[in-house]
Coordinates of C-alpha atoms in Angstrom, one line a residue:
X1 CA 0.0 0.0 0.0
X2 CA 1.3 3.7 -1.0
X3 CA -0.1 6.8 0.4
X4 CA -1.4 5.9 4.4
X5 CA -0.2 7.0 7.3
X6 CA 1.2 4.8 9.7
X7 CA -1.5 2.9 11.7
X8 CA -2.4 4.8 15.0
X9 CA -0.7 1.9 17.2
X10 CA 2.6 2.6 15.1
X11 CA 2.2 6.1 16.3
X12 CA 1.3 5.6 19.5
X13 CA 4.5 4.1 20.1
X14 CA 6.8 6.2 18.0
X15 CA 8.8 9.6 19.0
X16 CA 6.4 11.8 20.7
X17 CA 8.0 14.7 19.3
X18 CA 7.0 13.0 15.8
X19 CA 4.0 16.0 13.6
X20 CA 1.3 13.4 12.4
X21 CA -0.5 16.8 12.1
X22 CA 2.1 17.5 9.2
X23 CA 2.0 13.6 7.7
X24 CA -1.6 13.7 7.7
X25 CA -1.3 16.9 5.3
X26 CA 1.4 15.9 3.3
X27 CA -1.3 13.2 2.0
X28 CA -4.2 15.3 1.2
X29 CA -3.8 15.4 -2.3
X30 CA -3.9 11.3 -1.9
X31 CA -6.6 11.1 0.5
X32 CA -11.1 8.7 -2.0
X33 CA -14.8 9.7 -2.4
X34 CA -17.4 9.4 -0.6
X35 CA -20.8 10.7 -0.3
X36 CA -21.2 12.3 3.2
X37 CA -24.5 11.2 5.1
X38 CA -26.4 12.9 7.2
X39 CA -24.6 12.6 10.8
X40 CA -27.3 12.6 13.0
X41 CA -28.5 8.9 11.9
X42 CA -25.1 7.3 13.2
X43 CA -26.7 5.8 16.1
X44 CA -29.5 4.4 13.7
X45 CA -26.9 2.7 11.8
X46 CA -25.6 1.0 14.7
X47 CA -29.4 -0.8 13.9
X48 CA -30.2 -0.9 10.4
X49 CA -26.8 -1.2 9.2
X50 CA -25.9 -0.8 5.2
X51 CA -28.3 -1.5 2.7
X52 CA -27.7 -2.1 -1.1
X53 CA -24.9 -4.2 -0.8
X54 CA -23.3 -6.2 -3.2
X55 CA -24.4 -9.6 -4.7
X56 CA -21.3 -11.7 -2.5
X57 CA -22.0 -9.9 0.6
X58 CA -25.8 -11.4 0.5
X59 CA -24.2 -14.2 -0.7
X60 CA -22.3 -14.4 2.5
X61 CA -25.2 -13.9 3.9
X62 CA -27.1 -16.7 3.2
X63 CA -24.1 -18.9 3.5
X64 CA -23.8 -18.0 7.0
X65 CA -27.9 -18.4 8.1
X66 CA -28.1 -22.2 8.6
X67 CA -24.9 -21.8 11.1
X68 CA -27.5 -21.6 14.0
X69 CA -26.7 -22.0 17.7
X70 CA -22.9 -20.6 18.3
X71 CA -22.5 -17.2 17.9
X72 CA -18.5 -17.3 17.7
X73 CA -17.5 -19.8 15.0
X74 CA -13.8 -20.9 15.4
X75 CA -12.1 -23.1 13.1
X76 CA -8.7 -24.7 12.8
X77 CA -7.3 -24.8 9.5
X78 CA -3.4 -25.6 9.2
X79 CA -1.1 -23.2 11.4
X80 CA -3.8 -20.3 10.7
X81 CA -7.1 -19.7 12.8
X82 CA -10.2 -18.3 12.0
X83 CA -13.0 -16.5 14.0
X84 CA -16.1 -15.6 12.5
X85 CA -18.6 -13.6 14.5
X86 CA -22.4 -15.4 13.3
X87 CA -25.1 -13.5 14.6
X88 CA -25.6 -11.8 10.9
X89 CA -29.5 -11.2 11.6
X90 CA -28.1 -9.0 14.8
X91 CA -25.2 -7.3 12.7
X92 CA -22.8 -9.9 15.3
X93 CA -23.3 -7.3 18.3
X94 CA -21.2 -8.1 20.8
X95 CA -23.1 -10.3 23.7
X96 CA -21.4 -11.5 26.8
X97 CA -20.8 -15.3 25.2
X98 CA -19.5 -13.7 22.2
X99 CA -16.8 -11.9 24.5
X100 CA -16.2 -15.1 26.4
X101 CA -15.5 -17.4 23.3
X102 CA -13.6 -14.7 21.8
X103 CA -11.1 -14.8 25.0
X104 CA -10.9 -18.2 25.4
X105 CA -10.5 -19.0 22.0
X106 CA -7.7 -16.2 21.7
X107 CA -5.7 -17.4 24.6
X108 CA -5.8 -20.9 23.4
X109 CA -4.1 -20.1 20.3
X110 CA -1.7 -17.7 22.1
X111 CA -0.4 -20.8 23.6
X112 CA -0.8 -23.1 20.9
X113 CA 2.7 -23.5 19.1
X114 CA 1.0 -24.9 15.9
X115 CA -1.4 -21.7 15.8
X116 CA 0.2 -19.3 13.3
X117 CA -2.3 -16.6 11.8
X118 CA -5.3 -15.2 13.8
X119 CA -8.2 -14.0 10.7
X120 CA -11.6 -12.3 12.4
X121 CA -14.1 -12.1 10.2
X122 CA -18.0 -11.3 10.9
X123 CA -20.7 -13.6 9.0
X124 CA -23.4 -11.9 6.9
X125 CA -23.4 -7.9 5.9
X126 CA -21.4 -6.4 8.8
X127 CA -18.2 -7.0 10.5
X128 CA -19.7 -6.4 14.3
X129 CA -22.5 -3.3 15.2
X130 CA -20.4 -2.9 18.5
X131 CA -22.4 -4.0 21.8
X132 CA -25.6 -5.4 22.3
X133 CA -27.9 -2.8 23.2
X134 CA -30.9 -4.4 23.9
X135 CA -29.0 -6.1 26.6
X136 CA -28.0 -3.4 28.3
X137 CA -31.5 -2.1 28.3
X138 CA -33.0 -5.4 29.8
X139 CA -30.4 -5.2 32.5
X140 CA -31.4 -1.5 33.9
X141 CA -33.1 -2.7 36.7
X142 CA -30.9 -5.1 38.2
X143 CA -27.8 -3.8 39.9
X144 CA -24.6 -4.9 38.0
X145 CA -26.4 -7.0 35.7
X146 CA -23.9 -6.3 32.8
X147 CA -21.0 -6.3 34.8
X148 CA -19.4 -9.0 34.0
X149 CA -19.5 -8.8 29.9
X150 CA -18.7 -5.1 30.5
X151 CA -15.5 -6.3 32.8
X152 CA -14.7 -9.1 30.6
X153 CA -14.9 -7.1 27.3
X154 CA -12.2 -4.3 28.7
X155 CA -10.2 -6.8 29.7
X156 CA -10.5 -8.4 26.6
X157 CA -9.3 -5.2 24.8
X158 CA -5.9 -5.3 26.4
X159 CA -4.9 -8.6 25.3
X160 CA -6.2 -7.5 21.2
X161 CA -4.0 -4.6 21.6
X162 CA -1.1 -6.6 22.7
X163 CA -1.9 -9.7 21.1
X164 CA 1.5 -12.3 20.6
X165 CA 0.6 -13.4 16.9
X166 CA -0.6 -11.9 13.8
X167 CA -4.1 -11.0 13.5
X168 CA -5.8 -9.9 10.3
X169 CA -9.4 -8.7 10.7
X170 CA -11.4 -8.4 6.9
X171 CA -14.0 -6.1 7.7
X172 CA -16.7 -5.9 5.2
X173 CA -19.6 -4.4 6.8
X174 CA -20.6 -2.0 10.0
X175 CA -17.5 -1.9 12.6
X176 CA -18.8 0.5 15.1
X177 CA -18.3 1.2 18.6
X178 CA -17.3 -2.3 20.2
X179 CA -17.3 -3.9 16.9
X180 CA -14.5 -1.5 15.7
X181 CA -12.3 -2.4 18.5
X182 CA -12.2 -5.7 17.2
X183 CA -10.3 -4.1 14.5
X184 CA -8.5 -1.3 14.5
X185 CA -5.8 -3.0 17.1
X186 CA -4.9 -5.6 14.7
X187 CA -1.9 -5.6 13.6
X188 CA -3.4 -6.2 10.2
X189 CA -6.9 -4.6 9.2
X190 CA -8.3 -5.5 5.9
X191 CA -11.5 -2.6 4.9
X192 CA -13.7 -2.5 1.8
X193 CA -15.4 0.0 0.3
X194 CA -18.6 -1.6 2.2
X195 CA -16.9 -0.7 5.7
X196 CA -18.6 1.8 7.8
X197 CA -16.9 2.8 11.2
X198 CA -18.4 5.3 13.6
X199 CA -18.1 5.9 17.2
X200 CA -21.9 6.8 18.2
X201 CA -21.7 6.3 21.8
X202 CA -22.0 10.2 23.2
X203 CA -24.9 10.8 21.1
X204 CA -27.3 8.1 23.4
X205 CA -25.8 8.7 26.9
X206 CA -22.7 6.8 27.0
X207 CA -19.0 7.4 26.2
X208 CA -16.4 6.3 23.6
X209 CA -15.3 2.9 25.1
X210 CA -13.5 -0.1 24.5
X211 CA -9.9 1.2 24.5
X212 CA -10.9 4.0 21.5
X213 CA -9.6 6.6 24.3
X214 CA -6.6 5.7 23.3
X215 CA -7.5 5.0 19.7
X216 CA -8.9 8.1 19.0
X217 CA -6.3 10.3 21.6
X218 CA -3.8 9.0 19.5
X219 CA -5.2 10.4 15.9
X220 CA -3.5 13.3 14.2
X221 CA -4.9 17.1 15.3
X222 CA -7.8 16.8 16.5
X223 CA -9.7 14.5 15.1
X224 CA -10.1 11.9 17.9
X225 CA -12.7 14.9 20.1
X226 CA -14.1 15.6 16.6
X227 CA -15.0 11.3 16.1
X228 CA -15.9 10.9 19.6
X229 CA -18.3 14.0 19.8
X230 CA -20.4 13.5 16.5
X231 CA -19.8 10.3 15.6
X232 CA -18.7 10.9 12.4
X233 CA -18.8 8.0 9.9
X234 CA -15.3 7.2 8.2
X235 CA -15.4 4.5 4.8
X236 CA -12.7 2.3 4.2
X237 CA -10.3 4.3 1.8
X238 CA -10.7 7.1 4.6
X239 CA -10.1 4.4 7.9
X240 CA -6.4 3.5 5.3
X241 CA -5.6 7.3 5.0
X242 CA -6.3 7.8 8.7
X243 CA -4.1 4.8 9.5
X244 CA -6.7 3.0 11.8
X245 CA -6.9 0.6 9.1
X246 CA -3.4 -1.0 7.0
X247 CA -5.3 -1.9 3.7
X248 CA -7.8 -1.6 1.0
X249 CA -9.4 -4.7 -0.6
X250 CA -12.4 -4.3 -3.3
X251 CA -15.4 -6.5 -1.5
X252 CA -15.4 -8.8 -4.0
X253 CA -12.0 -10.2 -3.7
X254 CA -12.2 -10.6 -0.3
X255 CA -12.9 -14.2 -0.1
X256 CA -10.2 -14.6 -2.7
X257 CA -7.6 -13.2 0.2
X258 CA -9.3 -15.1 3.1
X259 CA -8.4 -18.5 0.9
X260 CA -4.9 -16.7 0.5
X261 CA -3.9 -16.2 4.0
X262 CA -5.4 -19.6 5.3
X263 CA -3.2 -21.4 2.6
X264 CA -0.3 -19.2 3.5
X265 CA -0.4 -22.0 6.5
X266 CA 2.7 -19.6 8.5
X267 CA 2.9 -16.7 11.0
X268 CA 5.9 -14.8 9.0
X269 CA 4.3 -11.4 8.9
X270 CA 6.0 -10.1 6.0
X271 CA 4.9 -13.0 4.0
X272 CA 1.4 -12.2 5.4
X273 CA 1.7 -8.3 4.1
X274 CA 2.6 -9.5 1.1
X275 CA -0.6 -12.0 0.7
X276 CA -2.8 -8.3 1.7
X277 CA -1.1 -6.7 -0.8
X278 CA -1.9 -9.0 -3.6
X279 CA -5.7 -7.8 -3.6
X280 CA -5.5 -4.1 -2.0
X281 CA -5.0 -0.7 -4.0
X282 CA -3.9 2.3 -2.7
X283 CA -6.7 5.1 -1.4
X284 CA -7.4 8.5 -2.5
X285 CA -9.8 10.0 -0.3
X286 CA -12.6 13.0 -2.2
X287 CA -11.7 16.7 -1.5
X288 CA -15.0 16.8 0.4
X289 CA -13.7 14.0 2.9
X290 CA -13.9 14.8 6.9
X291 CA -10.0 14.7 6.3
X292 CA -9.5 17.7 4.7
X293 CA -11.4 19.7 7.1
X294 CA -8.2 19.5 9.5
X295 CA -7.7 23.0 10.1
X296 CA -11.8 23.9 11.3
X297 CA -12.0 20.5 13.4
X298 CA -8.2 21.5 14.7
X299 CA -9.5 25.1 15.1
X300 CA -13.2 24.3 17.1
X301 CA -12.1 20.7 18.9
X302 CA -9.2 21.9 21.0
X303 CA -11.5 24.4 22.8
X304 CA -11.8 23.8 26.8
X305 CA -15.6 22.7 26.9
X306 CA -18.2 21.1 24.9
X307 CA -20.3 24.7 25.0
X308 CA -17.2 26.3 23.0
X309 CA -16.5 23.3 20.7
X310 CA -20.2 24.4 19.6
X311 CA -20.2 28.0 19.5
X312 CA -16.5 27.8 17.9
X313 CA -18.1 25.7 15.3
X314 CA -21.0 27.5 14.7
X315 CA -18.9 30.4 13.8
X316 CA -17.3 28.6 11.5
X317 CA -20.6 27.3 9.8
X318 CA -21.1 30.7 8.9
X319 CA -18.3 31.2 6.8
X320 CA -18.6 30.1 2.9
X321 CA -17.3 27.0 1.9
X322 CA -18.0 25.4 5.6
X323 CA -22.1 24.2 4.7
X324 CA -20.9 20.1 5.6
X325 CA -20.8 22.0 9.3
X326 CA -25.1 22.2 9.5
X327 CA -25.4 18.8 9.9
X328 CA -22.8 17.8 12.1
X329 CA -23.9 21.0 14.7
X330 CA -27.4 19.2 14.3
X331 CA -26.2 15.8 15.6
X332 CA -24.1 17.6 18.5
X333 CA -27.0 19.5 19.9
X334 CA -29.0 16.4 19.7
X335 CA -27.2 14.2 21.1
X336 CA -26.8 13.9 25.3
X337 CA -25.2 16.8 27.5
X338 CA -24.1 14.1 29.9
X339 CA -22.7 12.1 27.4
X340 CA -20.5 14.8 25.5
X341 CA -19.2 16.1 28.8
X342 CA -18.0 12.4 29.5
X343 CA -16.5 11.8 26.4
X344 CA -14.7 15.2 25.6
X345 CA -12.8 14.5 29.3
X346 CA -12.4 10.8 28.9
X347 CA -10.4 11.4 25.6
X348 CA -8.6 14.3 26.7
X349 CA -7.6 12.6 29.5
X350 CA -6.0 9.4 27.1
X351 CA -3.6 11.9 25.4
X352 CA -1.9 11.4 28.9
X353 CA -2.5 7.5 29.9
X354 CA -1.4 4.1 28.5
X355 CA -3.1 1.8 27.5
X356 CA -4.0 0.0 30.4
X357 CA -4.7 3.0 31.9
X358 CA -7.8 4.1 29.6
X359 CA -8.9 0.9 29.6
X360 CA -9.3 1.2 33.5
X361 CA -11.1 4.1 32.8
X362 CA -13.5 3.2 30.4
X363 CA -14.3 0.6 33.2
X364 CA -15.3 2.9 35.4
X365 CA -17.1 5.3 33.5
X366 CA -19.1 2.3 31.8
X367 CA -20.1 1.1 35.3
X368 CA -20.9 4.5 37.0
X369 CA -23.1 5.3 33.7
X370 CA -25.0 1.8 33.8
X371 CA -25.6 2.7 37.4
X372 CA -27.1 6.0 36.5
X373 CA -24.9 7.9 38.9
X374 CA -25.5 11.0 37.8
X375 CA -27.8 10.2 34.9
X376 CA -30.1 7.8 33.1
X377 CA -29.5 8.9 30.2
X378 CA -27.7 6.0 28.4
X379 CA -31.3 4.3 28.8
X380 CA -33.3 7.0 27.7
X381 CA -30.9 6.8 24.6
X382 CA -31.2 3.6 24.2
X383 CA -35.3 4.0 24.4
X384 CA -35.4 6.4 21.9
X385 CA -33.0 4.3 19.1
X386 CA -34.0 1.0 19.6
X387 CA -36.9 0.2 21.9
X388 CA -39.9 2.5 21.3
X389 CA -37.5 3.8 17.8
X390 CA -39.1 7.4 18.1
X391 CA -35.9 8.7 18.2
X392 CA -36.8 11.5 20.5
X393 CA -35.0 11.4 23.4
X394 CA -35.7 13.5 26.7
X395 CA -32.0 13.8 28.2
X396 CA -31.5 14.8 31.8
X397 CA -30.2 17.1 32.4
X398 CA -31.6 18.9 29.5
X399 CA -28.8 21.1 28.3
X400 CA -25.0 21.4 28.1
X401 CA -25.2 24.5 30.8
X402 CA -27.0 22.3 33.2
X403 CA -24.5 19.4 33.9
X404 CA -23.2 19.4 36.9
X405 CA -19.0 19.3 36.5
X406 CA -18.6 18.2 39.8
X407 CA -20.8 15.9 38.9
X408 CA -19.1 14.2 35.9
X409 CA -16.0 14.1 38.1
X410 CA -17.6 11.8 40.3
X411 CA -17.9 9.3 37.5
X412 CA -14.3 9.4 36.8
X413 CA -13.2 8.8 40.5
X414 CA -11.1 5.1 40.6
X415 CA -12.3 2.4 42.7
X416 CA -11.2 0.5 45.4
X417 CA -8.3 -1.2 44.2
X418 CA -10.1 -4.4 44.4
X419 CA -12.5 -3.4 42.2
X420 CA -10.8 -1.9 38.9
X421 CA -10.0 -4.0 35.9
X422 CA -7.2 -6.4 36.4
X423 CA -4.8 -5.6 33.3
X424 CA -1.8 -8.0 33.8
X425 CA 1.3 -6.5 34.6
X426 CA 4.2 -8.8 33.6
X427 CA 4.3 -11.0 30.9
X428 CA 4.7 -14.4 32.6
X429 CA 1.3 -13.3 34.1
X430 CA -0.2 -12.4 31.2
X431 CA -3.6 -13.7 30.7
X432 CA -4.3 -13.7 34.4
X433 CA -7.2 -10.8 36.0
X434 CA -9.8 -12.6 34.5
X435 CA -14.0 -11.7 35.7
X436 CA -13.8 -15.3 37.6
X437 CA -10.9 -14.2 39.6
X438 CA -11.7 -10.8 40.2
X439 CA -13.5 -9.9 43.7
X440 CA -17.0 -9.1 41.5
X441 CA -17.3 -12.6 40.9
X442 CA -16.5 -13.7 44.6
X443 CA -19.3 -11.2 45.7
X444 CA -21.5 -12.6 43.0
X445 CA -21.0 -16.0 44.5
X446 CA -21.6 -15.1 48.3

């Protein structure tokens, strides 16, 4: 591939001192269309996902249907190992057995000296619509009802990020939220020109989870506030150019490179690049693209609060050229107080932390916001998108100006030690903290 960016885990561990700002423009003139959508149905795409695509993906589709029962398909086939995420009616949300195969599945062949090549895959028309919703909507009532997918899915995340083998995800579909961080930490990332990624989550209530603190901290300028705020959708050719994907294959040769890599039959990760390389092209992103509006989202996103991030970018509505603003302003002031408070801190907040260190964030902030410590409205979200569907929302509080800051800080206070996520801390330890041996499931079991 010509013309990307280093992936955002390359940049997270180069030089500090190292101007992404100035790589990222140094590519504009490579950077592929798209048509721009509307911004404030990103959460309804979490739900609907992509229509009108191509003959092979319905084709996958139906291939897929009569694998009923297991919702985590995981197959053996030489040295390489392949995942495929099969709940295609449910656009393979992520449930808590999904997270539970997917860990035990993923240490096994950690382990396993005759396991090679990691390849994730979702069945059906999209890679993985990010976390089950509905789930966390049936489980309002109960306390802590959640916590143990919600535990086990953060700690999950670490061991992707820093994952011992190659892994190649071939995302064809929706990778949102959850779903995404399932693929932008691999160390290969195969997108099409079907992939859709968004980070919705402060439109309904919540935050931008699953390690994308650190993700989207770690983008050039700043577009990490700007995806995290309004949940701007990226395509595939734009995920390449941004670096949180490595490659661009055309959807129809997609199966060609899954047979490819699985007949590769080795770990070798330059011979794996090469395989990738066979079937991808390079990007060249449309004038119009999010990506070349740098200097505005640089300009408006690195204000202090979430009330100048909007006035700052209503000014710059104003001005000629700037009409792909109206929308985006649209989705913002829709979307939760509570949660847009949360998320603008949480990712600020990642610039500074590691790794392990976000992800024991995102814990807590998850937690405190399923708890409804300072607000409901991550349900009232939910309500609106996917139970009653009227997409109306009443938030509480009801405006930016009436969140309480003290408030919000409460949500980011850590717990007793006891009580955060276990992230391993040395190697020969490494896949220890799991939810059984944590001191949630001892008080579960009391």
């Amino acid at each position: 591939m010509v013309g990307t960016l280093p992936s955002w885990h390359q940049r997270s561990q180069a030089d500090p001192t190292t101007n992404w700002d100035t790589a990222l423009h140094q590519r504009q003139h490579q950077i592929a269309p798209i048509r721009r959508t509307d911004p404030n149905s990103q959460v309804e795409l979490i739900l609907l996902g992509v229509s009108n695509y191509t003959c092979l993906a319905r084709q996958m589709a139906q291939e897929t249907a009569h694998l009923d029962g297991e919702v985590v398909l995981a197959e053996e086939v030489g040295n390489a190992r392949l995942i495929t995420l099969n709940r295609p009616k449910q656009l393979n949300v992520i449930s808590s057995k999904v997270v539970k195969l997917l860990a035990e599945n993923l240490e096994k062949w950690e382990k396993d000296d005759n396991a090679a090549l990691i390849i994730l895959k979702g069945a059906g028309r999209a890679y993985s619509a990010g976390g089950d919703l509905r789930m966390f909507y049936d489980g309002r009532t109960p306390k802590d009802s959640c916590l143990e997918v919600v535990y086990r899915m953060y700690w999950l995340c670490y061991h992707i990020h820093t994952y011992k083998k190659p892994q190649v995800a071939l995302v064809h579909g929706i990778s949102m939220g959850g779903g995404a961080s399932l693929m932008v930490p691999m160390k290969f990332s195969v997108v099409t020109e079907k992939t859709v990624f968004s980070t919705p989550e402060a439109s309904i209530g919540f935050h931008t989870d699953c390690g994308f603190s650190y993700i989207h901290s770690r983008l050039p300028g700043r577009f990490g506030e700007y995806f995290a705020l309004t949940g701007a959708r990226l395509n595939g050719k734009e995920l390449v150019a941004l670096g949180m994907a490595t490659h661009f294959v055309p959807l129809d040769k997609l199966p060609e490179l899954e047979k490819r890599l699985l007949d590769l039959n080795t770990g070798d990760e330059s011979a794996i690049r090469s395989a990738i390389e066979e079937f991808s092209i390079a990007v060249q992103v449309d004038e119009e693209s999010v990506l070349n509006k740098q200097a505005v989202i640089d300009e408006c996103f690195s204000k202090d609060s979430v009330e100048e991030i909007i006035k700052s970018f209503e000014v710059e509505a104003s001005k000629e050229g700037n009409d792909w603003i109206r929308a985006v302003l649209k989705g913002l002031k829709r979307s939760s107080p509570t949660g847009l408070k949360i998320t603008l801190r949480s990712i600020r907040e990642g610039r500074k932390q590691t790794l392990a260190e976000c992800l024991k964030k995102e814990f807590r902030l998850t937690m405190n916001i399923l708890r409804a410590v300072i607000s409901e409205d991550v349900y009232e979200g939910i309500r609106a998108i996917n139970i009653d569907k009227d997409n109306s929302p009443k938030w509480d509080p009801s405006t930016l100006d009436k969140v309480d800051d003290e408030k919000v800080d409460t949500v980011f206070q850590p717990f007793e030690e006891e009580l955060e996520l276990k992230i391993p801390e040395t190697e020969d330890h490494r896949w220890d903290g799991k939810y059984e041996s944590s001191a949630y499931a001892h008080l579960q079991n009391e």
